Coordinates of C-alpha atoms in Angstrom, one line a residue:
Chain A
M1 CA -10.2 33.6 -11.0
T2 CA -13.0 35.6 -12.8
T3 CA -12.6 39.4 -13.1
G4 CA -15.1 42.1 -13.9
V5 CA -13.6 42.6 -17.3
R6 CA -15.0 40.2 -19.9
R7 CA -12.9 39.4 -22.9
R8 CA -12.9 36.6 -25.5
M9 CA -10.6 33.8 -24.7
G10 CA -8.7 31.8 -27.3
V11 CA -9.6 28.1 -27.8
E12 CA -6.6 26.7 -25.9
E13 CA -6.9 29.3 -23.2
R14 CA -10.6 28.5 -22.7
R15 CA -9.8 24.7 -22.6
Q16 CA -7.1 25.3 -19.9
Q17 CA -9.4 27.5 -17.9
L18 CA -12.1 24.8 -18.0
I19 CA -9.6 22.1 -16.9
G20 CA -8.5 24.3 -14.0
V21 CA -12.1 25.0 -12.9
A22 CA -13.0 21.3 -13.2
L23 CA -9.9 20.2 -11.3
E24 CA -10.8 22.6 -8.5
L25 CA -14.3 21.1 -8.3
F26 CA -13.2 17.5 -8.7
S27 CA -10.6 18.0 -6.0
H28 CA -13.1 18.8 -3.3
R29 CA -15.9 16.4 -4.1
S30 CA -16.3 13.0 -5.8
P31 CA -16.6 13.4 -9.6
D32 CA -20.0 11.7 -9.4
E33 CA -21.2 14.7 -7.4
V34 CA -19.9 17.4 -9.9
S35 CA -22.2 18.4 -12.8
I36 CA -21.4 20.0 -16.1
D37 CA -23.8 22.8 -15.1
E38 CA -21.7 23.5 -12.1
I39 CA -18.5 23.5 -14.1
A40 CA -20.1 25.9 -16.6
A41 CA -21.3 28.2 -13.8
A42 CA -17.9 28.2 -12.1
A43 CA -16.2 29.1 -15.5
G44 CA -18.8 31.8 -16.2
I45 CA -19.9 30.2 -19.5
S46 CA -23.0 28.4 -20.8
R47 CA -23.4 24.6 -20.6
P48 CA -23.4 24.2 -24.4
L49 CA -20.1 26.1 -24.6
V50 CA -18.5 23.6 -22.2
Y51 CA -19.6 20.8 -24.6
H52 CA -18.0 22.8 -27.4
Y53 CA -14.6 22.2 -25.8
F54 CA -15.2 18.8 -24.2
P55 CA -17.5 16.0 -25.4
G56 CA -18.6 15.2 -21.9
K57 CA -17.9 15.0 -18.2
Q58 CA -15.6 12.0 -18.5
S59 CA -13.2 13.7 -21.0
L60 CA -13.2 16.8 -18.8
Y61 CA -12.5 14.6 -15.7
E62 CA -9.7 12.9 -17.6
A63 CA -8.1 16.2 -18.6
A64 CA -8.3 17.4 -15.0
L65 CA -6.8 14.2 -13.9
R66 CA -4.0 14.5 -16.5
R67 CA -3.2 18.0 -15.1
A68 CA -3.2 16.7 -11.5
A69 CA -1.0 13.8 -12.5
D70 CA 1.5 16.0 -14.2
D71 CA 1.5 18.4 -11.3
L72 CA 2.1 15.6 -8.8
A73 CA 4.9 13.9 -10.9
S74 CA 6.6 17.3 -11.2
R75 CA 6.7 17.6 -7.4
F76 CA 8.9 14.4 -7.2
A77 CA 11.7 16.2 -9.0
E78 CA 14.4 17.1 -6.5
P79 CA 18.0 18.2 -7.0
H80 CA 20.7 15.6 -6.4
D81 CA 22.3 17.7 -3.6
G82 CA 22.9 16.8 0.0
P83 CA 21.9 13.7 1.9
L84 CA 19.2 11.4 0.6
G85 CA 17.1 11.4 3.7
A86 CA 16.7 15.2 3.6
R87 CA 15.8 15.1 -0.1
L88 CA 13.1 12.5 0.6
V89 CA 11.7 14.6 3.4
R90 CA 11.4 17.6 1.1
V91 CA 9.6 15.4 -1.6
M92 CA 7.2 14.1 1.1
G93 CA 6.4 17.7 2.1
R94 CA 5.4 18.5 -1.5
F95 CA 3.5 15.2 -1.8
F96 CA 1.4 16.0 1.3
D97 CA 0.9 19.5 -0.1
F98 CA -0.7 17.9 -3.1
V99 CA -2.7 15.5 -1.0
E100 CA -4.0 18.4 1.1
E101 CA -4.9 20.5 -2.0
H102 CA -6.8 17.7 -3.7
G103 CA -8.0 15.7 -0.6
P104 CA -11.5 14.4 -1.4
G105 CA -10.8 14.0 -5.1
F106 CA -7.6 12.1 -4.3
S107 CA -9.4 9.8 -1.9
A108 CA -12.3 9.1 -4.3
L109 CA -9.8 8.4 -7.1
M110 CA -7.6 6.1 -5.1
R111 CA -10.5 4.3 -3.5
G112 CA -11.6 3.1 -6.9
G113 CA -14.8 5.1 -7.2
P114 CA -13.9 7.4 -10.1
A115 CA -11.5 4.8 -11.6
G116 CA -14.9 3.1 -11.9
F117 CA -16.3 6.2 -13.4
A118 CA -13.7 6.1 -16.1
A119 CA -13.9 2.4 -16.5
G120 CA -17.6 2.1 -16.7
A121 CA -17.8 3.7 -20.1
R122 CA -15.6 1.0 -21.7
A123 CA -16.8 -2.5 -22.5
D124 CA -13.6 -3.3 -24.4
G125 CA -11.7 -4.2 -21.3
A126 CA -9.0 -1.5 -22.0
V127 CA -7.2 -0.2 -18.9
P128 CA -9.3 2.7 -17.6
A129 CA -7.7 6.1 -18.4
A130 CA -7.7 7.0 -14.7
Y131 CA -5.8 3.9 -13.7
A132 CA -3.3 4.4 -16.5
M133 CA -2.6 7.9 -15.2
I134 CA -2.2 6.7 -11.6
D135 CA 0.2 4.0 -12.8
G136 CA 2.2 6.7 -14.7
V137 CA 2.6 8.8 -11.5
R138 CA 3.7 5.7 -9.6
R139 CA 6.3 4.9 -12.3
A140 CA 7.5 8.5 -12.1
A141 CA 7.9 8.2 -8.4
R142 CA 9.9 4.9 -8.7
E143 CA 12.1 6.3 -11.4
Q144 CA 13.0 9.3 -9.3
I145 CA 13.9 7.2 -6.3
L146 CA 16.1 4.8 -8.3
D147 CA 17.7 7.8 -9.9
H148 CA 18.6 9.3 -6.5
L149 CA 19.9 5.9 -5.4
G150 CA 22.2 5.9 -8.5
V151 CA 20.6 2.8 -10.0
R152 CA 20.6 2.7 -13.8
G153 CA 18.5 0.3 -15.9
T154 CA 16.4 -2.5 -14.6
P155 CA 16.7 -2.6 -10.8
P156 CA 17.3 -5.9 -9.0
A157 CA 14.1 -7.6 -8.0
R158 CA 14.4 -7.0 -4.3
L159 CA 15.2 -3.3 -4.7
D160 CA 12.3 -3.0 -7.2
L161 CA 10.0 -4.5 -4.6
V162 CA 11.2 -2.2 -1.8
V163 CA 10.7 0.9 -4.0
R164 CA 7.3 -0.1 -5.4
S165 CA 5.9 -1.3 -2.0
W166 CA 7.1 2.0 -0.4
V167 CA 5.4 4.1 -3.1
A168 CA 2.2 2.1 -2.3
L169 CA 2.8 2.7 1.4
A170 CA 3.1 6.5 0.8
E171 CA -0.2 6.4 -1.0
S172 CA -2.0 4.4 1.7
T173 CA -0.5 6.5 4.5
A174 CA -1.8 9.7 2.8
L175 CA -5.3 8.1 2.4
I176 CA -5.3 7.0 6.1
W177 CA -4.2 10.6 7.0
L178 CA -7.1 12.1 5.0
D179 CA -9.5 9.8 6.9
G180 CA -9.6 11.8 10.1
R181 CA -6.2 13.5 10.2
R182 CA -5.4 11.9 13.6
V183 CA -1.6 12.1 13.2
P184 CA 0.0 15.5 12.2
R185 CA 1.1 15.4 8.5
G186 CA 4.6 16.6 9.4
E187 CA 5.1 13.5 11.5
L188 CA 3.9 11.3 8.7
E189 CA 6.3 13.0 6.2
V190 CA 9.3 12.1 8.3
Q191 CA 7.8 8.7 9.2
L192 CA 7.5 7.7 5.6
V193 CA 11.2 8.5 5.0
H194 CA 12.0 6.3 8.0
D195 CA 9.7 3.6 6.6
F196 CA 11.7 3.6 3.4
A197 CA 14.9 3.0 5.4
A198 CA 13.1 0.4 7.5
L199 CA 11.8 -1.6 4.5
A200 CA 15.2 -1.4 2.8
A201 CA 16.8 -2.6 6.0
V202 CA 14.5 -5.6 6.3
S203 CA 15.3 -6.5 2.7
A204 CA 19.0 -5.9 3.4
A205 CA 18.9 -8.2 6.5
Y206 CA 18.6 -11.2 4.1
D207 CA 20.1 -10.0 0.8
A208 CA 23.8 -9.0 0.3
D209 CA 23.1 -6.6 -2.6
M210 CA 20.5 -4.7 -0.6
A211 CA 22.8 -4.6 2.4
A212 CA 25.5 -3.0 0.3
L213 CA 23.0 -0.4 -1.0
V214 CA 21.6 0.4 2.5
T215 CA 25.1 0.7 3.9
R216 CA 26.1 3.1 1.1
M217 CA 22.8 5.0 1.5
L218 CA 23.4 5.5 5.3
A219 CA 27.1 6.3 4.9
D220 CA 26.3 9.7 3.4
E221 CA 23.7 10.6 6.1
P222 CA 24.5 13.2 8.7
A223 CA 24.0 12.0 12.3
D224 CA 21.3 14.7 12.8
G225 CA 19.5 13.9 9.5
P226 CA 16.3 11.8 9.5
F227 CA 18.2 8.5 8.9
G228 CA 20.9 9.2 11.4
D229 CA 18.4 10.1 14.1
L230 CA 16.4 6.9 13.3
V231 CA 19.4 4.7 13.5
G232 CA 20.2 6.0 16.9
R233 CA 16.7 5.6 18.2
L234 CA 16.3 2.1 16.7
A235 CA 19.6 1.0 18.2
T236 CA 18.2 1.9 21.6
L237 CA 14.8 0.3 21.0
L238 CA 16.5 -2.9 19.7
A239 CA 18.8 -3.0 22.7
T240 CA 15.8 -2.7 25.0
A241 CA 13.9 -5.4 23.1
T242 CA 16.9 -7.6 23.1
A243 CA 17.5 -7.1 26.8
T244 CA 13.9 -7.9 27.6
A245 CA 14.0 -10.9 25.3
T246 CA 17.2 -12.1 27.0
A247 CA 15.6 -11.7 30.4
T248 CA 12.5 -13.5 29.3
A249 CA 14.6 -16.3 27.7
K250 CA 16.7 -16.7 30.9
A251 CA 13.5 -17.1 32.9
T252 CA 12.3 -19.8 30.6
A253 CA 15.7 -21.3 29.7
G254 CA 14.7 -24.8 30.7
T255 CA 11.7 -24.8 28.3
A256 CA 13.8 -23.2 25.4
A257 CA 16.6 -25.8 25.8
T258 CA 14.0 -28.6 25.7
A259 CA 12.5 -27.2 22.5
G260 CA 16.0 -27.1 20.9
A261 CA 16.1 -23.3 20.6
P262 CA 19.6 -21.8 20.4
V263 CA 20.8 -19.8 23.4
P264 CA 19.3 -16.3 22.9
A265 CA 22.6 -14.6 23.9
A266 CA 23.9 -15.8 20.5
V267 CA 21.8 -13.1 18.9
G268 CA 24.3 -10.6 20.3
G269 CA 22.2 -9.4 23.2
T270 CA 25.2 -8.4 25.5
P271 CA 27.0 -6.0 23.2
A272 CA 23.8 -4.3 22.1
G273 CA 22.6 -4.3 25.7
Q274 CA 25.6 -2.2 26.7
A275 CA 24.2 0.8 24.6
L276 CA 21.6 1.1 27.3
R277 CA 24.0 1.7 30.2
Chain B
M1 CA -16.6 -30.9 -10.6
T2 CA -19.1 -32.4 -13.1
T3 CA -19.8 -36.1 -13.1
G4 CA -21.4 -38.4 -15.7
V5 CA -24.4 -38.8 -13.5
R6 CA -27.0 -36.0 -14.1
R7 CA -29.4 -35.1 -11.4
R8 CA -31.7 -32.2 -10.5
M9 CA -30.1 -29.8 -8.1
G10 CA -32.0 -27.8 -5.5
V11 CA -32.2 -24.0 -6.0
E12 CA -29.7 -23.1 -3.3
E13 CA -27.4 -26.0 -4.4
R14 CA -27.5 -24.7 -8.0
R15 CA -26.8 -21.1 -6.9
Q16 CA -23.8 -22.3 -4.9
Q17 CA -22.5 -24.4 -7.8
L18 CA -22.8 -21.4 -10.2
I19 CA -21.0 -19.1 -7.7
G20 CA -18.2 -21.7 -7.5
V21 CA -17.9 -22.0 -11.3
A22 CA -18.0 -18.2 -11.7
L23 CA -15.4 -17.7 -9.0
E24 CA -13.1 -20.2 -10.7
L25 CA -13.4 -18.3 -14.0
F26 CA -13.2 -14.8 -12.5
S27 CA -10.1 -15.9 -10.6
H28 CA -8.1 -16.7 -13.8
R29 CA -9.2 -13.8 -16.0
S30 CA -10.4 -10.3 -15.7
P31 CA -14.2 -10.3 -15.2
D32 CA -14.6 -8.3 -18.4
E33 CA -13.3 -11.3 -20.3
V34 CA -15.7 -13.9 -18.8
S35 CA -19.1 -14.3 -20.5
I36 CA -22.3 -15.7 -19.1
D37 CA -22.2 -18.2 -21.9
E38 CA -18.9 -19.5 -20.6
I39 CA -20.2 -19.7 -17.1
A40 CA -23.3 -21.6 -18.4
A41 CA -21.0 -24.0 -20.3
A42 CA -18.7 -24.6 -17.4
A43 CA -21.7 -25.3 -15.1
G44 CA -23.2 -27.6 -17.7
I45 CA -26.5 -25.7 -17.9
S46 CA -28.2 -23.3 -20.5
R47 CA -27.6 -19.6 -20.6
P48 CA -31.3 -18.8 -19.7
L49 CA -31.0 -21.1 -16.7
V50 CA -28.1 -19.0 -15.4
Y51 CA -30.4 -15.9 -15.6
H52 CA -33.0 -17.8 -13.7
Y53 CA -30.6 -17.8 -10.7
F54 CA -28.8 -14.5 -11.2
P55 CA -30.1 -11.3 -13.0
G56 CA -26.8 -10.7 -14.8
K57 CA -23.1 -11.0 -14.8
Q58 CA -22.6 -8.3 -12.2
S59 CA -24.7 -10.0 -9.6
L60 CA -22.9 -13.3 -10.3
Y61 CA -19.5 -11.4 -10.0
E62 CA -20.6 -9.9 -6.7
A63 CA -21.7 -13.2 -5.4
A64 CA -18.3 -14.8 -6.4
L65 CA -16.5 -11.9 -4.8
R66 CA -18.5 -12.3 -1.6
R67 CA -17.5 -15.9 -1.4
A68 CA -13.8 -15.1 -2.1
A69 CA -13.9 -12.3 0.5
D70 CA -15.4 -14.6 3.2
D71 CA -12.8 -17.2 2.3
L72 CA -9.9 -14.8 2.6
A73 CA -11.2 -13.3 5.8
S74 CA -11.5 -16.8 7.3
R75 CA -7.8 -17.4 6.6
F76 CA -6.9 -14.6 8.9
A77 CA -8.3 -16.5 11.9
E78 CA -5.3 -17.9 13.9
P79 CA -5.3 -19.4 17.4
H80 CA -3.8 -17.2 20.1
D81 CA -1.0 -19.7 20.8
G82 CA 2.7 -19.3 20.7
P83 CA 4.8 -16.3 19.6
L84 CA 3.2 -13.5 17.6
G85 CA 5.8 -13.6 14.8
A86 CA 5.1 -17.3 14.1
R87 CA 1.4 -16.7 14.0
L88 CA 1.8 -13.9 11.5
V89 CA 4.0 -16.1 9.3
R90 CA 1.3 -18.8 9.2
V91 CA -1.4 -16.2 8.3
M92 CA 0.9 -14.8 5.5
G93 CA 1.3 -18.4 4.2
R94 CA -2.5 -18.7 3.9
F95 CA -2.8 -15.2 2.4
F96 CA -0.4 -16.0 -0.4
D97 CA -2.2 -19.4 -0.9
F98 CA -5.3 -17.3 -1.6
V99 CA -3.4 -14.9 -3.8
E100 CA -1.9 -17.8 -5.8
E101 CA -5.4 -19.5 -6.2
H102 CA -7.1 -16.3 -7.4
G103 CA -4.1 -14.5 -9.0
P104 CA -5.3 -12.7 -12.1
G105 CA -8.8 -12.0 -10.6
F106 CA -7.1 -10.6 -7.5
S107 CA -4.9 -8.4 -9.6
A108 CA -7.7 -7.1 -11.8
L109 CA -9.9 -6.4 -8.8
M110 CA -7.2 -4.6 -6.8
R111 CA -6.0 -2.6 -9.8
G112 CA -9.4 -1.0 -10.0
G113 CA -10.7 -2.6 -13.2
P114 CA -13.5 -4.7 -11.9
A115 CA -14.1 -2.3 -9.1
G116 CA -14.9 -0.1 -12.1
F117 CA -17.0 -2.9 -13.5
A118 CA -19.1 -2.9 -10.3
A119 CA -19.1 0.9 -10.1
G120 CA -19.9 1.6 -13.7
A121 CA -23.5 0.4 -13.4
R122 CA -24.3 2.9 -10.6
A123 CA -25.0 6.5 -11.3
D124 CA -26.2 7.1 -7.7
G125 CA -22.6 7.6 -6.4
A126 CA -23.0 4.7 -3.9
V127 CA -19.8 2.9 -2.9
P128 CA -19.3 0.1 -5.4
A129 CA -20.1 -3.3 -4.0
A130 CA -16.7 -4.6 -4.9
Y131 CA -15.0 -1.8 -3.0
A132 CA -17.2 -2.3 0.1
M133 CA -16.2 -6.0 0.1
I134 CA -12.5 -5.2 -0.2
D135 CA -12.9 -2.8 2.6
G136 CA -14.6 -5.4 4.7
V137 CA -11.7 -7.8 4.2
R138 CA -9.2 -5.1 5.2
R139 CA -11.3 -4.4 8.3
A140 CA -11.3 -8.1 9.2
A141 CA -7.5 -8.2 8.8
R142 CA -7.0 -5.1 11.1
E143 CA -9.3 -6.5 13.7
Q144 CA -7.4 -9.8 13.8
I145 CA -4.1 -8.1 14.2
L146 CA -5.3 -5.8 17.0
D147 CA -6.9 -8.8 18.7
H148 CA -3.6 -10.7 18.6
L149 CA -1.9 -7.6 20.0
G150 CA -4.3 -7.6 22.9
V151 CA -5.8 -4.2 22.0
R152 CA -9.5 -3.8 22.8
G153 CA -11.7 -1.0 21.5
T154 CA -10.5 1.9 19.4
P155 CA -6.7 1.6 18.8
P156 CA -4.5 4.7 19.4
A157 CA -4.0 6.7 16.2
R158 CA -0.4 5.6 15.6
L159 CA -1.1 1.9 16.1
D160 CA -4.1 2.2 13.9
L161 CA -1.9 3.8 11.2
V162 CA 0.8 1.1 11.5
V163 CA -1.8 -1.7 11.2
R164 CA -3.7 -0.2 8.4
S165 CA -0.7 0.8 6.4
W166 CA 0.8 -2.7 6.9
V167 CA -2.4 -4.3 5.6
A168 CA -2.0 -2.1 2.5
L169 CA 1.6 -3.1 2.2
A170 CA 0.7 -6.8 2.3
E171 CA -1.8 -6.2 -0.6
S172 CA 0.7 -4.3 -2.7
T173 CA 3.5 -6.8 -2.0
A174 CA 1.2 -9.6 -3.2
L175 CA 0.3 -7.6 -6.4
I176 CA 4.0 -6.9 -7.1
W177 CA 4.7 -10.6 -6.5
L178 CA 2.0 -11.6 -9.0
D179 CA 3.6 -9.2 -11.6
G180 CA 6.5 -11.5 -12.6
R181 CA 7.0 -13.5 -9.4
R182 CA 10.7 -12.3 -9.3
V183 CA 11.1 -13.0 -5.6
P184 CA 10.0 -16.4 -4.1
R185 CA 6.7 -16.1 -2.2
G186 CA 8.1 -17.8 0.9
E187 CA 10.6 -15.1 1.2
L188 CA 7.9 -12.4 0.9
E189 CA 5.7 -14.1 3.6
V190 CA 8.5 -13.8 6.1
Q191 CA 9.5 -10.4 4.8
L192 CA 6.0 -9.0 5.4
V193 CA 6.2 -10.2 9.0
H194 CA 9.5 -8.4 9.3
D195 CA 8.0 -5.3 7.6
F196 CA 5.3 -5.3 10.3
A197 CA 7.9 -5.2 13.0
A198 CA 9.9 -2.6 11.1
L199 CA 6.9 -0.2 10.6
A200 CA 6.0 -0.7 14.3
A201 CA 9.6 0.0 15.3
V202 CA 9.7 3.2 13.3
S203 CA 6.6 4.4 14.9
A204 CA 7.9 3.3 18.3
A205 CA 11.1 5.3 17.8
Y206 CA 9.1 8.5 18.3
D207 CA 6.1 7.4 20.4
A208 CA 6.2 6.1 23.9
D209 CA 3.0 4.1 23.7
M210 CA 4.2 2.4 20.5
A211 CA 7.6 1.7 22.1
A212 CA 5.9 0.0 25.0
L213 CA 3.8 -2.1 22.7
V214 CA 6.8 -3.1 20.5
T215 CA 8.9 -4.0 23.5
R216 CA 6.1 -6.2 24.9
M217 CA 5.6 -7.8 21.4
L218 CA 9.3 -8.6 21.1
A219 CA 9.7 -9.8 24.7
D220 CA 7.6 -13.0 23.9
E221 CA 9.5 -13.8 20.7
P222 CA 12.0 -16.7 20.7
A223 CA 15.5 -15.8 19.5
D224 CA 15.1 -18.2 16.6
G225 CA 11.7 -16.9 15.6
P226 CA 11.2 -14.4 12.7
F227 CA 11.4 -11.3 14.9
G228 CA 14.3 -12.6 17.0
D229 CA 16.3 -13.5 13.8
L230 CA 15.5 -10.0 12.4
V231 CA 16.6 -8.2 15.5
G232 CA 20.0 -9.9 15.4
R233 CA 20.5 -9.2 11.7
L234 CA 19.4 -5.6 12.0
A235 CA 21.7 -5.0 14.9
T236 CA 24.6 -6.1 12.7
L237 CA 23.4 -4.0 9.8
L238 CA 22.9 -0.9 12.0
A239 CA 26.3 -1.5 13.5
T240 CA 27.9 -1.6 10.0
A241 CA 26.0 1.4 8.9
T242 CA 26.9 3.3 12.0
A243 CA 30.5 2.4 11.8
T244 CA 30.6 3.5 8.1
A245 CA 28.8 6.7 9.0
T246 CA 31.2 7.3 11.8
A247 CA 34.2 6.7 9.5
T248 CA 32.7 9.1 6.9
A249 CA 31.9 11.7 9.5
K250 CA 35.5 11.5 10.9
A251 CA 36.9 12.0 7.4
T252 CA 34.6 15.1 7.0
A253 CA 34.7 16.2 10.7
G254 CA 35.8 19.8 9.8
T255 CA 32.9 20.3 7.5
A256 CA 30.4 18.7 10.0
A257 CA 31.6 20.9 12.8
T258 CA 31.3 24.0 10.7
A259 CA 27.7 23.0 9.7
G260 CA 26.9 22.6 13.4
A261 CA 26.1 18.9 13.3
P262 CA 26.5 16.9 16.5
V263 CA 29.4 14.5 16.8
P264 CA 28.1 11.3 15.1
A265 CA 29.7 9.1 17.8
A266 CA 26.8 10.3 20.0
V267 CA 24.5 8.0 18.1
G268 CA 26.2 5.2 20.0
G269 CA 28.4 3.8 17.2
T270 CA 31.1 2.3 19.4
P271 CA 29.1 -0.1 21.5
A272 CA 27.0 -1.3 18.6
G273 CA 30.1 -1.6 16.5
Q274 CA 31.5 -4.2 18.9
A275 CA 29.0 -6.7 17.7
L276 CA 30.9 -6.9 14.4
R277 CA 34.2 -8.1 15.9

């Protein structure tokens, strides 16, 4: 970032440079571990000059967080072209790029440490700035998804729940991934798209509006897209599970009948079982 | 809790009483909003006497949190009897009881505010006590699930991911529920059990070890249990979606062939579609 040529920066330019330097440092270590001296050194200016632009570490941390939040939210933007599953896979790719670029800082922030950093300075009980920004990014994610689903205005309660809980799932999956990287991120990007379909399907199993939405969502999916592929694989898995369950139930038919359980074949074991042959 | 009869409490008894009073207050409002004066008044003792037992609000908050964490972890304990789905539904019932009893305090804690409260006092960068306790409860939840799944020692990476991300999902679902209670909690208790099966199934669709585990898990489920019911409903939903997708694909067959997509019928639409008739 620094060149051999020294020149005088404008105020706004210097502020933006400091935010960039700070974000880079805060991304790789917990904010508690980054000092103003270090930020000054990385920016090639004196410590007092940093204080000329920012009153303290917290305001610089919040500015860096603001830039990171805007950056992440901008990655959710995706053209409304082509099947939904493929769009979501592309967004997940950009989300994991972000997580990879800001790994330790993202972990520290989401694990409540630096939210504490931001909250500690306030005795007035106001929502910590860091939390408000995280919440803003979550809202941006939800709005993008609802927009792609063609939902305008306030979403129905069950759809809202599916979307919000899936956003939380994406966050926690990223955090678990950062903690050891035991599963390749490419696999997780696709898996999260599948998880969205799965959570929507569970909701749809008991709610007519959600069922209509899921059917509409899947109707536009190509058979070789992420959703189409999953539907095929799940059909096989369900058929195996149903066949196994039917076999187990037949073996214990006497017990089940005594307990008043319905005949398991009523679940539709036979037709689904045919898919296996 | 207080009676007309006044008597002198022992040191430990008084400490336990104060923790109980504090937990009750911290459960219904954000810790920032609860004062030592209020705790003293609710316990029927003087403010200086509170300080005789606890050095300050933070230590009292941490003691209350410790009790709540132990209480919640104890609710995960479930006998290894009967089908897994029914066990998980019972645990979810007790989890939502806890969430209902400690609603606002649970929200404030999980949304990072009071984690900040606990973290704000520490400049040494140590993990905030509140966060460590939350993490301990999450670990207890994971261990219980793995134990019920019959997994000993370190779980395979993908199973670990499913279990950890589902625990996170249960937390966020509870938080979303508290924010307006737009979906009945009984529905969410069952839905979370279904979500567990769904996340496991997605993982199983691409991983042989997970497939074996899911098949084994579903084999012991009665057809009228939460998993059996879901399998039947999902089979119908998948059949509808597949049939719709097949119809859509047939209508656009020329385009699909040009794009090199495989014939959608290969997903197995016809056999599954029979379940609808």
